Coordinates of C-alpha atoms and ligand atoms in Angstrom, one line a residue:
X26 CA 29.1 -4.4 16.7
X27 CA 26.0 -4.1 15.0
X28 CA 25.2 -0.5 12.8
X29 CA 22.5 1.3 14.7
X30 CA 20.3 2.9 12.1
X31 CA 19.2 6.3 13.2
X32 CA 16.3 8.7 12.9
X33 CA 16.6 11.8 10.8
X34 CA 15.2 14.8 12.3
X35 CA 16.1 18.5 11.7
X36 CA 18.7 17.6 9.2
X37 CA 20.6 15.1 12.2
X38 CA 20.7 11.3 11.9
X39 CA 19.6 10.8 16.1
X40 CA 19.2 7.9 17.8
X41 CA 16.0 6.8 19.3
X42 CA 15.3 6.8 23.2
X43 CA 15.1 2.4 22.1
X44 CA 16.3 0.3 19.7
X45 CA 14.8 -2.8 17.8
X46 CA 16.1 -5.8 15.8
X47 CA 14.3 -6.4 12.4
X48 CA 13.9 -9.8 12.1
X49 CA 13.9 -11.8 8.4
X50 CA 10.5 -13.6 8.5
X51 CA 12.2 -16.3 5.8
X52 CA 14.7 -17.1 8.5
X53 CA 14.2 -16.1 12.3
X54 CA 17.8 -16.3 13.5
X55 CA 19.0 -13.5 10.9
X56 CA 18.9 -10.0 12.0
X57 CA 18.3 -7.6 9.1
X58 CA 19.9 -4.6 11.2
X59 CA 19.4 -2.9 14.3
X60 CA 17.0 0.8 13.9
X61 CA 16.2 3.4 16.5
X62 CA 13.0 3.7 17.9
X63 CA 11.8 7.4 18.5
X64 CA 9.7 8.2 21.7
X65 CA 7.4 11.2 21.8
X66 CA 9.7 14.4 22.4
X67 CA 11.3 13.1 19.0
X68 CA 8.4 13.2 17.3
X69 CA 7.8 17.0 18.8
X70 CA 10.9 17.8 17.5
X71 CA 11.0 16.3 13.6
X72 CA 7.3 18.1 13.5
X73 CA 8.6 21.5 14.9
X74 CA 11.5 20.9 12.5
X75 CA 9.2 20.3 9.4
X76 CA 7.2 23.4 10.6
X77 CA 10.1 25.6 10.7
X78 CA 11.5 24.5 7.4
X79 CA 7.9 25.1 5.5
X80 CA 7.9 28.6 4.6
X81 CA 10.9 28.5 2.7
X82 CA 10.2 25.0 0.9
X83 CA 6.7 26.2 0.1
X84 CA 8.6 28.6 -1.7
X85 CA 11.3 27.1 -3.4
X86 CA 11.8 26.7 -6.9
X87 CA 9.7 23.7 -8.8
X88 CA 13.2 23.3 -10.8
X89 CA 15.1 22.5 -7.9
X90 CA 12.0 19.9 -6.4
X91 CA 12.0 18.2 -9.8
X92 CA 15.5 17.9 -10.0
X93 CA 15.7 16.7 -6.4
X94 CA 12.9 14.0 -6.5
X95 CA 14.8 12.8 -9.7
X96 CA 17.9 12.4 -8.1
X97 CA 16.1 10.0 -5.3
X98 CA 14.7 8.1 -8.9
X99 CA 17.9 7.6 -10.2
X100 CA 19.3 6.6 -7.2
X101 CA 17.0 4.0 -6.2
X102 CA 16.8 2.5 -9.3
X103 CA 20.5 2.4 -9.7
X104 CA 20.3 0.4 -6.5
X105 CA 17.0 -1.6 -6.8
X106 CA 18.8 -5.4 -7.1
X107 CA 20.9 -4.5 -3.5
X108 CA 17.4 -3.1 -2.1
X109 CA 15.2 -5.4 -3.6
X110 CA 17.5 -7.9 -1.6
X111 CA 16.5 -6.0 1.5
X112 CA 13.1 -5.7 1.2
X113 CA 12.6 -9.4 0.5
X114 CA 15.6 -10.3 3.8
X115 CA 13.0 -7.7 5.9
X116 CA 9.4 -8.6 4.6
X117 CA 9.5 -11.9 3.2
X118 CA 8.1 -11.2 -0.7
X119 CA 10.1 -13.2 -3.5
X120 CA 13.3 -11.1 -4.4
X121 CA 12.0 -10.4 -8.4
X122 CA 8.7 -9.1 -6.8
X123 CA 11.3 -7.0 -4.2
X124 CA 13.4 -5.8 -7.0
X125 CA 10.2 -5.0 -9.2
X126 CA 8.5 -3.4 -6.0
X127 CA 12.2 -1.1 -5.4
X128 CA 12.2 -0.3 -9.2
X129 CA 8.2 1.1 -8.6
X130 CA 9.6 3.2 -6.0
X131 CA 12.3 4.9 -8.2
X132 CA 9.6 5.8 -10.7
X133 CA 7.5 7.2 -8.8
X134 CA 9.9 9.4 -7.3
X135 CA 10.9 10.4 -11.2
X136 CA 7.3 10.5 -12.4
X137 CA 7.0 13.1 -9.6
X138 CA 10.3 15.1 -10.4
X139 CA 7.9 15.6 -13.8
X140 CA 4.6 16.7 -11.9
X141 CA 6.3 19.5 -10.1
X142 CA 7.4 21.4 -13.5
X143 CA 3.7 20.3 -14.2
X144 CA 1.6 21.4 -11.5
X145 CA -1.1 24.3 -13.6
X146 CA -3.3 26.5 -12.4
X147 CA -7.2 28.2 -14.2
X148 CA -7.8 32.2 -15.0
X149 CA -11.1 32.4 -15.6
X150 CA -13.3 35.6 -16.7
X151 CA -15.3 36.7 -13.5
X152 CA -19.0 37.6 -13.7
X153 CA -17.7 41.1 -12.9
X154 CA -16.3 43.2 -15.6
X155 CA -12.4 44.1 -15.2
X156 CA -11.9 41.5 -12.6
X157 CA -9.3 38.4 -13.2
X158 CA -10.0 35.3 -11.3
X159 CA -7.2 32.7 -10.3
X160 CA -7.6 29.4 -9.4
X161 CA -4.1 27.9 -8.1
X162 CA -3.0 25.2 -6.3
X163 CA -0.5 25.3 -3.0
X164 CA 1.1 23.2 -0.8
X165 CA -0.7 22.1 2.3
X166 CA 2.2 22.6 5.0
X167 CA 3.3 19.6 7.3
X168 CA 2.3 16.0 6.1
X169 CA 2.3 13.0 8.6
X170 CA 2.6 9.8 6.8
X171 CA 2.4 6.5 8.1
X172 CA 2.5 3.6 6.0
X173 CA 2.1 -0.6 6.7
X174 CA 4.8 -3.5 6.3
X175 CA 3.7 -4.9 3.2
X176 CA 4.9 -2.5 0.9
X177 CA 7.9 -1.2 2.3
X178 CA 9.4 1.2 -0.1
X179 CA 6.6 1.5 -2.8
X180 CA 4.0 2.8 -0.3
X181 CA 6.7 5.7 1.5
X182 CA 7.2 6.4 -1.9
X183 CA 3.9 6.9 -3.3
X184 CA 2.9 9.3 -0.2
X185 CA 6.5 11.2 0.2
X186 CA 7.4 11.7 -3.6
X187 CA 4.1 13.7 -4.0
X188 CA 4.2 15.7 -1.0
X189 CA 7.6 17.1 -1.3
X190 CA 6.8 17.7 -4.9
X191 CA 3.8 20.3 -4.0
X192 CA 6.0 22.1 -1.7
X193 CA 5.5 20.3 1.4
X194 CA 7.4 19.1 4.4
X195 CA 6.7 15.7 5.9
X196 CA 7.5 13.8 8.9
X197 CA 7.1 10.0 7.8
X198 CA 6.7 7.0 10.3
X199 CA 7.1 3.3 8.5
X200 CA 5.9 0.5 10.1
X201 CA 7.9 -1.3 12.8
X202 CA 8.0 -4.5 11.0
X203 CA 10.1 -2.9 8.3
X204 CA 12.3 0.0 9.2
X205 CA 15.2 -1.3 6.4
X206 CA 13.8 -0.1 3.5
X207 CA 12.3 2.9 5.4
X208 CA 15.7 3.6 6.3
X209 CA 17.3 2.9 3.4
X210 CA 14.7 5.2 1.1
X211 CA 15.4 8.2 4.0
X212 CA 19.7 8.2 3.6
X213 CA 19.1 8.5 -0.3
X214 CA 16.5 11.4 0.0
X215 CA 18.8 12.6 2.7
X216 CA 21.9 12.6 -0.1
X217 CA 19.7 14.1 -2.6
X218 CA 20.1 17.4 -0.5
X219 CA 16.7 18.4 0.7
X220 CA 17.4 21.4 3.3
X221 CA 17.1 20.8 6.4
X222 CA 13.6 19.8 8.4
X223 CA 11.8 19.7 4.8
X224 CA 12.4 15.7 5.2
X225 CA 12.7 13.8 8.5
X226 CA 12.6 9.9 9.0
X227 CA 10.9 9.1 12.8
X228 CA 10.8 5.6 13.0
X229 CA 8.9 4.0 16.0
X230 CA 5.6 3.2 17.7
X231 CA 2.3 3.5 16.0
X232 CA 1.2 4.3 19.5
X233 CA 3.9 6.6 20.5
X234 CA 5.1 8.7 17.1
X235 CA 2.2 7.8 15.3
X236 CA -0.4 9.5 18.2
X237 CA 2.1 12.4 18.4
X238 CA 1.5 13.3 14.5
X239 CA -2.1 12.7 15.0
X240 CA -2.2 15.1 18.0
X241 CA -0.4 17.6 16.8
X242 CA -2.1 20.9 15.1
X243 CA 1.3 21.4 13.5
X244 CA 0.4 18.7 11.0
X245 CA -1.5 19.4 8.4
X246 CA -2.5 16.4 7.1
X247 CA -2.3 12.8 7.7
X248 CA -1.8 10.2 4.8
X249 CA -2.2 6.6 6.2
X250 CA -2.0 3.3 4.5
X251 CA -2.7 0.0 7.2
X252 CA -5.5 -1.8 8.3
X253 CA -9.2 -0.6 9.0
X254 CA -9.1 -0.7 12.6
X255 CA -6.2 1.6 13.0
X256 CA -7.2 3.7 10.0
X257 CA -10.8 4.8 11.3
X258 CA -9.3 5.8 15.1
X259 CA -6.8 7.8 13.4
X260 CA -9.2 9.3 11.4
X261 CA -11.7 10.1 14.1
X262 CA -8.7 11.8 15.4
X263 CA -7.4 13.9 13.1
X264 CA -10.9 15.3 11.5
X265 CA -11.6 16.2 15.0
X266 CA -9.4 18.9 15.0
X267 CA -9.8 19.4 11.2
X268 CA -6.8 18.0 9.9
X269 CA -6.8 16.5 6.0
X270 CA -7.2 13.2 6.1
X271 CA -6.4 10.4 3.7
X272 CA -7.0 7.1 4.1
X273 CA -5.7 3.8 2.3
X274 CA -6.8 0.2 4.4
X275 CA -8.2 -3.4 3.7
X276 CA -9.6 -5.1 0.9
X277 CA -12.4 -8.3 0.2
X278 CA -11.4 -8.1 -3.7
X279 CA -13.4 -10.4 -5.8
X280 CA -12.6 -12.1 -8.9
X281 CA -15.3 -12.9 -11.1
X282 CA -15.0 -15.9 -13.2
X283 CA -17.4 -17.0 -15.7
X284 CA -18.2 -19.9 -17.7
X285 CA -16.9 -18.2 -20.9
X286 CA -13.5 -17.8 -19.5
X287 CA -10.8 -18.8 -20.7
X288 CA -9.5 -21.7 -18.2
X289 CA -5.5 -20.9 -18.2
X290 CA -6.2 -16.6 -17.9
X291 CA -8.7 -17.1 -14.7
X292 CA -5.9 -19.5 -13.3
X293 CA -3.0 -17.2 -13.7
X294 CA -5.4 -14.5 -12.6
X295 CA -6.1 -16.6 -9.5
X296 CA -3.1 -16.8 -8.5
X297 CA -1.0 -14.4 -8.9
X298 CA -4.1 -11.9 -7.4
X299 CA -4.9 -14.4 -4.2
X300 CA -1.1 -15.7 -3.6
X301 CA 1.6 -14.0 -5.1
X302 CA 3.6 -11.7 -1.9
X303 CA 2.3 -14.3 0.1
X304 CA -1.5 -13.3 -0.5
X305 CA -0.2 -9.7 2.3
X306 CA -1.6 -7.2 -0.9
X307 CA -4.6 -4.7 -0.1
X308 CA -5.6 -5.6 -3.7
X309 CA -5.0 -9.6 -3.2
X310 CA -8.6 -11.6 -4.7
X311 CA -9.5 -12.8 -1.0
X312 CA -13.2 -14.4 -2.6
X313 CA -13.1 -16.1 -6.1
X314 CA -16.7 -15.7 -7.4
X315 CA -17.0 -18.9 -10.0
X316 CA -20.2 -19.3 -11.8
X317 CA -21.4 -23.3 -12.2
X318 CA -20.6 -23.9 -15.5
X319 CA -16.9 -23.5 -15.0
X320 CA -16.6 -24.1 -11.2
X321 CA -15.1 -27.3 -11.0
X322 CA -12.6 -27.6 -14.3
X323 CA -11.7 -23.9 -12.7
X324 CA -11.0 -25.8 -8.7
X325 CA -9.5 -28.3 -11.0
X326 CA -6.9 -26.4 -12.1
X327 CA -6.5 -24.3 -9.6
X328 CA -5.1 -26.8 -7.3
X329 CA -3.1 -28.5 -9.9
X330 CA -1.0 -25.0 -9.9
X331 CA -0.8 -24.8 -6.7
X332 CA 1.0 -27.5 -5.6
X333 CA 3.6 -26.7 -8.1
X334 CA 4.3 -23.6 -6.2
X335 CA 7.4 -23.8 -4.1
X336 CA 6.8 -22.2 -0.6
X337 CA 10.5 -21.2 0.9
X338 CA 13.1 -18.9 1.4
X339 CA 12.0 -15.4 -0.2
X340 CA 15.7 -15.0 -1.2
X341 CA 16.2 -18.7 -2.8
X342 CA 16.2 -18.9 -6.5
X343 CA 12.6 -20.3 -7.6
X344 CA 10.7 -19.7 -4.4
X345 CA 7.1 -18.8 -5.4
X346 CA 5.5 -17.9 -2.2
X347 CA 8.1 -16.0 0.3
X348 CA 7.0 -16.5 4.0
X349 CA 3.9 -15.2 6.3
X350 CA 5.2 -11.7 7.9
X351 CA 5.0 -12.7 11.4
X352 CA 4.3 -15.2 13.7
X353 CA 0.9 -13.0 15.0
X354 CA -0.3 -12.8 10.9
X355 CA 0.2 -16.2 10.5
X356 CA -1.9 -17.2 13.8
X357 CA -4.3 -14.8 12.1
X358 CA -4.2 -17.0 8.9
X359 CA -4.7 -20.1 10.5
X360 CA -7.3 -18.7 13.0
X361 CA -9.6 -17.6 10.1
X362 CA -8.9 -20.7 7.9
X363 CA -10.0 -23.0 11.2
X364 CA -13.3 -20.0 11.1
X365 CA -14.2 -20.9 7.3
X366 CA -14.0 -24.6 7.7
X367 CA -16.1 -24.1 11.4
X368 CA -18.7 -22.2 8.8
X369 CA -18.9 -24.5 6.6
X370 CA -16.3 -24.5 3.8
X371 CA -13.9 -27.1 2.7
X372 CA -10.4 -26.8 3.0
X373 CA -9.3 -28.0 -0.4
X374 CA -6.0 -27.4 -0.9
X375 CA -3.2 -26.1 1.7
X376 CA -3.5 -24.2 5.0
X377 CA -0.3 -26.2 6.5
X378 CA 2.4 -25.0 8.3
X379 CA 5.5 -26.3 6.5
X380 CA 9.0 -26.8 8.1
X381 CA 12.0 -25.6 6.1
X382 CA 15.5 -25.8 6.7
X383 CA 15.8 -22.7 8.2
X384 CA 13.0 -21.8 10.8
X385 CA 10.8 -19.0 9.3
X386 CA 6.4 -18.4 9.1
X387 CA 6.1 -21.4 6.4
X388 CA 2.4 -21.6 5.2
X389 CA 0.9 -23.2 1.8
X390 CA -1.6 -21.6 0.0
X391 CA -5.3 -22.1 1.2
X392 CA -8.0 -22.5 -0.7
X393 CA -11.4 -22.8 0.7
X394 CA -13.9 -23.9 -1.6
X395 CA -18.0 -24.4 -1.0
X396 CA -17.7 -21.0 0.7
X397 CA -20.7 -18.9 1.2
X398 CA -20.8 -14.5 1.2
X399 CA -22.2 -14.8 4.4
X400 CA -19.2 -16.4 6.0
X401 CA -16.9 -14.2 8.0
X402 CA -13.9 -15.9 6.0
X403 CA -15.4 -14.2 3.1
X404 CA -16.0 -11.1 4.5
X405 CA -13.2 -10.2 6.9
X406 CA -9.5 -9.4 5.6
X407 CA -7.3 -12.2 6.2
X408 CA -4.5 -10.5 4.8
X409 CA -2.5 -14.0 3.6
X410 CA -2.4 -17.0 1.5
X411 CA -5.8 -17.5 1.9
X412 CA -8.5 -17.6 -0.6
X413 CA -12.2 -18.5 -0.3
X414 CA -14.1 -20.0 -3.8
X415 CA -18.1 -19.1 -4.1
X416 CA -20.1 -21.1 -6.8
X417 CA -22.9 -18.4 -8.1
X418 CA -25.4 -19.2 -11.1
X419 CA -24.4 -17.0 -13.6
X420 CA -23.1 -12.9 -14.0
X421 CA -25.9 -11.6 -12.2
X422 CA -25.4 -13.5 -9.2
X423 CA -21.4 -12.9 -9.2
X424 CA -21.7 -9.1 -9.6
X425 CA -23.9 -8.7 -6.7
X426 CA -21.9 -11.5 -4.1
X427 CA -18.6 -9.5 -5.8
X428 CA -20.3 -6.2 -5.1
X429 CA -21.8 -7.4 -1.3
X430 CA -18.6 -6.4 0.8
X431 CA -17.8 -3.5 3.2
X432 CA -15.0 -3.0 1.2
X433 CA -14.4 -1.5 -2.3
X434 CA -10.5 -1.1 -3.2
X435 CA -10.1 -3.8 -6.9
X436 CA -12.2 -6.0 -8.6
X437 CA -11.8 -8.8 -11.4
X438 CA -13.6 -10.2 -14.2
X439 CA -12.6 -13.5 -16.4
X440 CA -14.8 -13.1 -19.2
X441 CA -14.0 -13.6 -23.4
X442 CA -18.2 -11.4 -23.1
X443 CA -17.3 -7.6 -24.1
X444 CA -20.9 -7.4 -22.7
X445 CA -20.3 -8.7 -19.0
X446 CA -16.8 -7.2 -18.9
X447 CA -18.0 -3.8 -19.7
X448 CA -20.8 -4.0 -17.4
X449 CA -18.9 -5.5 -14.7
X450 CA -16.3 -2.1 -14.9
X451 CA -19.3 0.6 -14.7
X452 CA -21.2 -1.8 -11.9
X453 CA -19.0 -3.1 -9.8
X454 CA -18.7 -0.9 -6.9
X455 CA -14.8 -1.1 -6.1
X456 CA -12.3 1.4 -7.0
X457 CA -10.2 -0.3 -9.1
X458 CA -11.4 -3.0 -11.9
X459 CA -9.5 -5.2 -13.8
X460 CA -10.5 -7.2 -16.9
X461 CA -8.8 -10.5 -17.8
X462 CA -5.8 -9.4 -15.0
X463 CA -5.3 -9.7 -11.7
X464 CA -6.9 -7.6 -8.8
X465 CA -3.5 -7.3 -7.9
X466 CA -0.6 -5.3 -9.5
X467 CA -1.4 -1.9 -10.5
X468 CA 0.6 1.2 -12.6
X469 CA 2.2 4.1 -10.8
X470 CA 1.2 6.6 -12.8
X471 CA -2.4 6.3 -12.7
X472 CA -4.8 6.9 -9.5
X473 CA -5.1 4.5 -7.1
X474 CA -7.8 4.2 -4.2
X475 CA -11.0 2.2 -3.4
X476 CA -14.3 2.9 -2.0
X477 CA -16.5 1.9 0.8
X478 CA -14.0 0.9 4.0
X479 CA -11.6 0.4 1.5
X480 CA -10.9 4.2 1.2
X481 CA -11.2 7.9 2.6
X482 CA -10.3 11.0 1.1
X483 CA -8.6 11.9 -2.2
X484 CA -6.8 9.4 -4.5
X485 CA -2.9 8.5 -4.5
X486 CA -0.4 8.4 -7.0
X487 CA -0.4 9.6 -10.5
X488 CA -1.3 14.0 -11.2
X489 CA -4.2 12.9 -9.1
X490 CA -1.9 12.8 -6.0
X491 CA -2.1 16.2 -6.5
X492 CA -5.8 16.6 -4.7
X493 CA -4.9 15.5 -1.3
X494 CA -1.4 17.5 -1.0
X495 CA -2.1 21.2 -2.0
X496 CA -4.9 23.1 -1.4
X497 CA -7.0 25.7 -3.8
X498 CA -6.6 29.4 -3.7
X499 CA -8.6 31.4 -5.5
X500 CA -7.3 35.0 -6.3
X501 CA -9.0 38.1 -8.0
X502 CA -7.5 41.5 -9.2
X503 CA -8.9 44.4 -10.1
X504 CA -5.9 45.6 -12.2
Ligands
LIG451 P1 -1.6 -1.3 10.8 O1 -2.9 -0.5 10.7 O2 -1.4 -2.2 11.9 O3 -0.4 -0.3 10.8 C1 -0.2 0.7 9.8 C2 0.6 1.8 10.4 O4 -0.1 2.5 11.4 C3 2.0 1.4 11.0 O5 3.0 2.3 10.7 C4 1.6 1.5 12.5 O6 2.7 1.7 13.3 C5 0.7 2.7 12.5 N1 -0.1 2.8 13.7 C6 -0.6 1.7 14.5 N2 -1.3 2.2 15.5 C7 -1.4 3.6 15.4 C8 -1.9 4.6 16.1 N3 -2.7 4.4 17.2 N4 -1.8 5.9 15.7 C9 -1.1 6.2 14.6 N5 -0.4 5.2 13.8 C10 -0.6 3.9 14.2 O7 -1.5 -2.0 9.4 P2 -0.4 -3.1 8.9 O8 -0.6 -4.4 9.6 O9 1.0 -2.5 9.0 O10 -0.7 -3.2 7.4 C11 -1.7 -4.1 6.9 C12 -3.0 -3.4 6.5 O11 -2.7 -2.4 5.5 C13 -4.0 -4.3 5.8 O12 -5.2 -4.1 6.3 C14 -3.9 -3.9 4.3 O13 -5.1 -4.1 3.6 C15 -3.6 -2.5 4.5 N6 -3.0 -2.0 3.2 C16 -3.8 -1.1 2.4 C17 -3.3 -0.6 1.2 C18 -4.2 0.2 0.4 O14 -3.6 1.0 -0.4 N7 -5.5 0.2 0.5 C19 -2.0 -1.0 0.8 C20 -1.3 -1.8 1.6 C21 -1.8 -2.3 2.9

């Protein structure tokens, strides 16, 4: 008989009121594992649980946190081949960029066993003689987080590493298409000996547990990573009845390439940023901004690497490009490649479904070229191996095509021109920018966030995680 792989609420693994089958993308007859899916009363009862066990945990001593949160770190990266493997079985990445994804995740939870010894507050002189002023920093309470299939351990991570640092209890939903690695990161926070209620594991339902966090006054705040449709309604949601809100969703991330580029970095920078995972990144370069100069050596080239990439089995040795999620993501892919070429563009290289020996979502990278801004292939999220090439003049033109986008999470610049490149990082109007690298593929210790419909609320990761999940107090004595 199959393992059923429980919830975690109130310090009990429980099962769910349904069960579902995760399904490997690379090969649709293997079943990852069998995980409970929670309905609503369970998500009443892990957010009463997380309530109750606040005031104490609020409380508790930073030494224990940090040692805590470095025990999860050492465990996961003790384990990060055997859950890479997972990750790449349940989502379809290449297993090295599983592994390296796994191994992100154990950092993070060690960089954040450091913040909590780190976490300072201000005593400033007050305009009134005699008086002390404190500024300090506490937890919020309850955090909801909800994270997407794409990065199935590195996201959790990234939102429940900082919140239980800080002091806070969470109550963390993981996306349906990938409850293994959710799972998986819950039993080795669960070993680390977190008391009771401070963590619980509710997997399920956008719809069901998800709504139930956003409904609930007993959270405090909601962290969300996942698309922009989902995202805003959550949002409208939760500010309505003034929860903290943070928000991490799509991307349109340009790469710049100019004629002084050098041919091999814009290449590589191509694409790893608009292919590698299977083009499924927030940060992936969806519109490759060439000026004329290089445009055609650059499509050249381009295409020469990419038939060389081998599209298969995420777990096979050599495999460059792991499979599309799921069969609805790849009809999206399709859908918006058959969009650019109705619009206008050419569909240079790939956009086929390819048959392998095992029957998974097979697709080779796309590239669109003679694409236009305008197009709603270059302005939409396609969120896969897609990638659509606009031929500008010169720098001017490609910062403001790069910069005309609802969206603002990375940008890149190919450029040997100290003078573009360090214009293009104060003008380009994206959160992230990246010179002579990839839009993709970023540190963990530094902050991470976009602007525009890219992002909402307060940055993740690094000490700035720190803004979204405490609040300021500020204290004065009259000794
Ligand atoms: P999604 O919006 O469909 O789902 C994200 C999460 O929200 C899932 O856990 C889902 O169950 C939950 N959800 C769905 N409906 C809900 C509701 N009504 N109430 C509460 N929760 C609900 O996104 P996805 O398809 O899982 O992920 C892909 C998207 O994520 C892409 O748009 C991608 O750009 C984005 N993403 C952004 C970042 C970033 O940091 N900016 C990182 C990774 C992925």
């Amino acid at each position: 008989m199959t393992e059923l792989h429980r919830n975690f609420i109130a310090g009990e693994w429980t099962a769910g009121t349904d069960v579902a089958k995760n399904i490997n993308p690379s090969d649709l007859s293997d079943v990852v594992g069998e995980y409970a899916r929670a309905d609503r009363a369970q998500a009443d009862a892990a957010i009463a649980a997380a309530r109750a066990a606040f005031p104490a945990w609020s409380m508790s001593a930073v030494q224990d946190r940090a040692n805590m949160l470095d025990t999860v770190g050492n465990a996961i990266l003790a384990r990060k081949d055997e859950l890479g493997r997972l990750l790449s079985r349940e989502e379809g990445k290449t297993l090295p960029e599983g592994i390296g994804e796994v191994a992100r995740a154990g950092q993070i939870f060690k960089f954040f066993g450091g913040e909590a010894l780190r976490l300072a507050g201000e005593k400033i002189a007050s305009v009134r003689p005699g008086v002390d002023v404190e500024i300090t920093r506490e937890p919020i309470g309850v955090v909801g987080i909800i994270t997407p299939w794409n990065f199935p351990i590195a996201i959790p991570a990234w939102k429940i590493a900082p919140a239980l640092c800080y002091g806070n209890c969470v109550v963390f939903k993981p996306a349906e298409l990938v409850p293994g690695s959710a799972w998986a990161l819950a039993d080795i926070i669960v070993k680390a000996g977190f008391p009771a209620g401070v963590f619980n594991l509710v997997m399920g339902k956008g719809s069901v547990v998800g709504e139930a966090m956003i409904a609930d006054r007993r959270v405090d705040a909601i962290s969300f990573t996942g698309s922009v449709a989902t995202g805003r309604a959550l949002a409208a949601k939760a500010v309505a009845r003034m929860a903290k809100v943070q928000l991490e969703m799509g991307g349109k991330n340009p790469l710049v390439v100019l004629d002084d580029a050098d041919l091999p970095t814009a290449v590589n920078c191509a694409v790893n940023g608009a292919f590698f995972s299977t083009g499924q990144r927030c940060t992936a370069s969806s519109r490759l901004i060439v000026t004329a100069g290089i445009h055609d050596r650059f499509i050249a080239a381009l295409g020469e690497r990419l038939a060389k990439l081998k599209v298969g089995d995420a777990l096979a040795t050599g495999t460059d490009l792991g499979p599309v999620v799921d069969d609805s993501q790849l009809k999206q892919d399709l859908d918006y490649i058959g969009i650019g070429q109705r619009e206008g563009a050419t569909l240079a290289f790939g956009g086929q479904v390819l048959e392998r020996p095992k029957k998974g979502h097979y697709l080779s990278p796309a590239l669109l070229t003679g694409a236009t801004n305008a197009m709603r292939s270059s302005r939409e999220e396609i969120f896969g191996p897609v990638a659509s090439v606009i031929r500008v003049k010169e720098y001017d033109e490609a910062l403001a095509v790069a910069n005309d986008t609802d969206f603002g999470l990375s940008a890149g610049i190919v450029t040997t021109s100290l003078k573009h490149a360090s214009h293009f990082k104060r003008a380009s109007q994206a959160g992230m920018i990246m010179v002579n690298l990839p839009t993709a593929g970023v540190d963990y210790h530094v902050p991470f966030g976009g602007r525009k419909g890219s992002s909402y609320g307060p940055r993740e990761q690094g000490s700035y995680a720190r803004e979204f999940f405490t609040v300021v107090k500020t204290a004065y004595t009259l000794p």
